[in-house]
Amino acid sequence: MHSGGAKYDQTYYSNRRYQVQSYRRILTIDPVQELPVEIGAKILRQLSFKQRTRLELVNRKWREVSLMASQIDNRPVWVYIIFRKNHCSGHEKMTVNMSFDGPIFWKRQVAYIYCCSCHFHEHEGPLLALLRKLEHRVIRVCIVDTPVDYAFLPDSFFSYMARNMPCLQFIYLREIDLEKINRGTMVELAQHPQLKKLIVHKCRNYEVFEDFHNLPQLLVVKGDIVGLKAMIGDYPEPDEFVMEPQKLDAKPDDTDLSISSELAVSSEDAITSSTSSQNYCHSR
């Protein structure tokens, strides 16, 4: 009787070990490694931008599948890049908010990117890395700096937009020092097959735009613009435009990705529509 009980215990523990080992093998199976890349990309496409960005840190395979998921996404994107001076703790960090908020954005994705102009040399790399994930579906880019200070945007940034954003239809520049942009980039912008409008609003050193007469999309404005909203399309009012950066440990279904949670968003940096009129420099 005693030997029978011992045999039973041995069999029980043997089966138990086998089950545990089987469960461990199942848990160590990487689904992304096992699935075809195309299927994995379709699955990851259902996740938010923030969640996919986190998954890129797992390993090279997950990064590859996550980037493919971004490539097969065909929803149009509006990009707002807002430079501001905010010399508080963490102002040198970049904050990104991806939004589908509001009825006007149901059919498009909006990227709000807040940067510090005096640290653009640090932001340029992460900014371009982000734009590369969206470049194939960006249709509008609005770049705002308040106030105009110095030329920190390199020519390569504008050249990148001309070469790598095939669906780009609209560029709006406000209070930017354009000293570094060259005529070769103007040629690339003029030859862009989809670009319909390039508005240079209250910018400095924009002569290279005016000198290049083969850029029919160009509109240079020195004063305020009447009907700015109608010109660049519908967008949030200043109080709606401002969104508080979210922390990286926010709820999984959030669509906001905050690279820095310390940057406070100011409504003064939002693109505003003025009701007062000033003279247009010229329109082409």
Short mmCIF file of N, CA and C in Angstrom, two decimals, residues 182-192:
data_model
loop_
_atom_site.label_atom_id
_atom_site.label_comp_id
_atom_site.label_asym_id
_atom_site.label_seq_id
_atom_site.Cartn_x
_atom_site.Cartn_y
_atom_site.Cartn_z
N ASN A 182 17.71 77.27 -49.07
CA ASN A 182 18.40 77.67 -50.29
C ASN A 182 17.53 77.46 -51.53
N ARG A 183 18.03 77.91 -52.66
CA ARG A 183 17.24 77.88 -53.90
C ARG A 183 17.01 76.46 -54.39
N GLY A 184 17.94 75.55 -54.12
CA GLY A 184 17.75 74.17 -54.54
C GLY A 184 16.52 73.55 -53.90
N THR A 185 16.28 73.88 -52.65
CA THR A 185 15.09 73.38 -51.97
C THR A 185 13.84 74.00 -52.57
N MET A 186 13.93 75.26 -53.00
CA MET A 186 12.79 75.90 -53.66
C MET A 186 12.41 75.15 -54.94
N VAL A 187 13.42 74.70 -55.66
CA VAL A 187 13.16 73.93 -56.88
C VAL A 187 12.42 72.64 -56.54
N GLU A 188 12.86 71.97 -55.48
CA GLU A 188 12.20 70.72 -55.07
C GLU A 188 10.76 70.96 -54.65
N LEU A 189 10.50 72.05 -53.92
CA LEU A 189 9.13 72.36 -53.52
C LEU A 189 8.27 72.72 -54.72
N ALA A 190 8.84 73.47 -55.66
CA ALA A 190 8.08 73.87 -56.85
C ALA A 190 7.71 72.67 -57.71
N GLN A 191 8.54 71.64 -57.68
CA GLN A 191 8.30 70.45 -58.50
C GLN A 191 7.50 69.37 -57.78
N HIS A 192 7.10 69.65 -56.54
CA HIS A 192 6.31 68.67 -55.79
C HIS A 192 4.96 68.49 -56.48
#
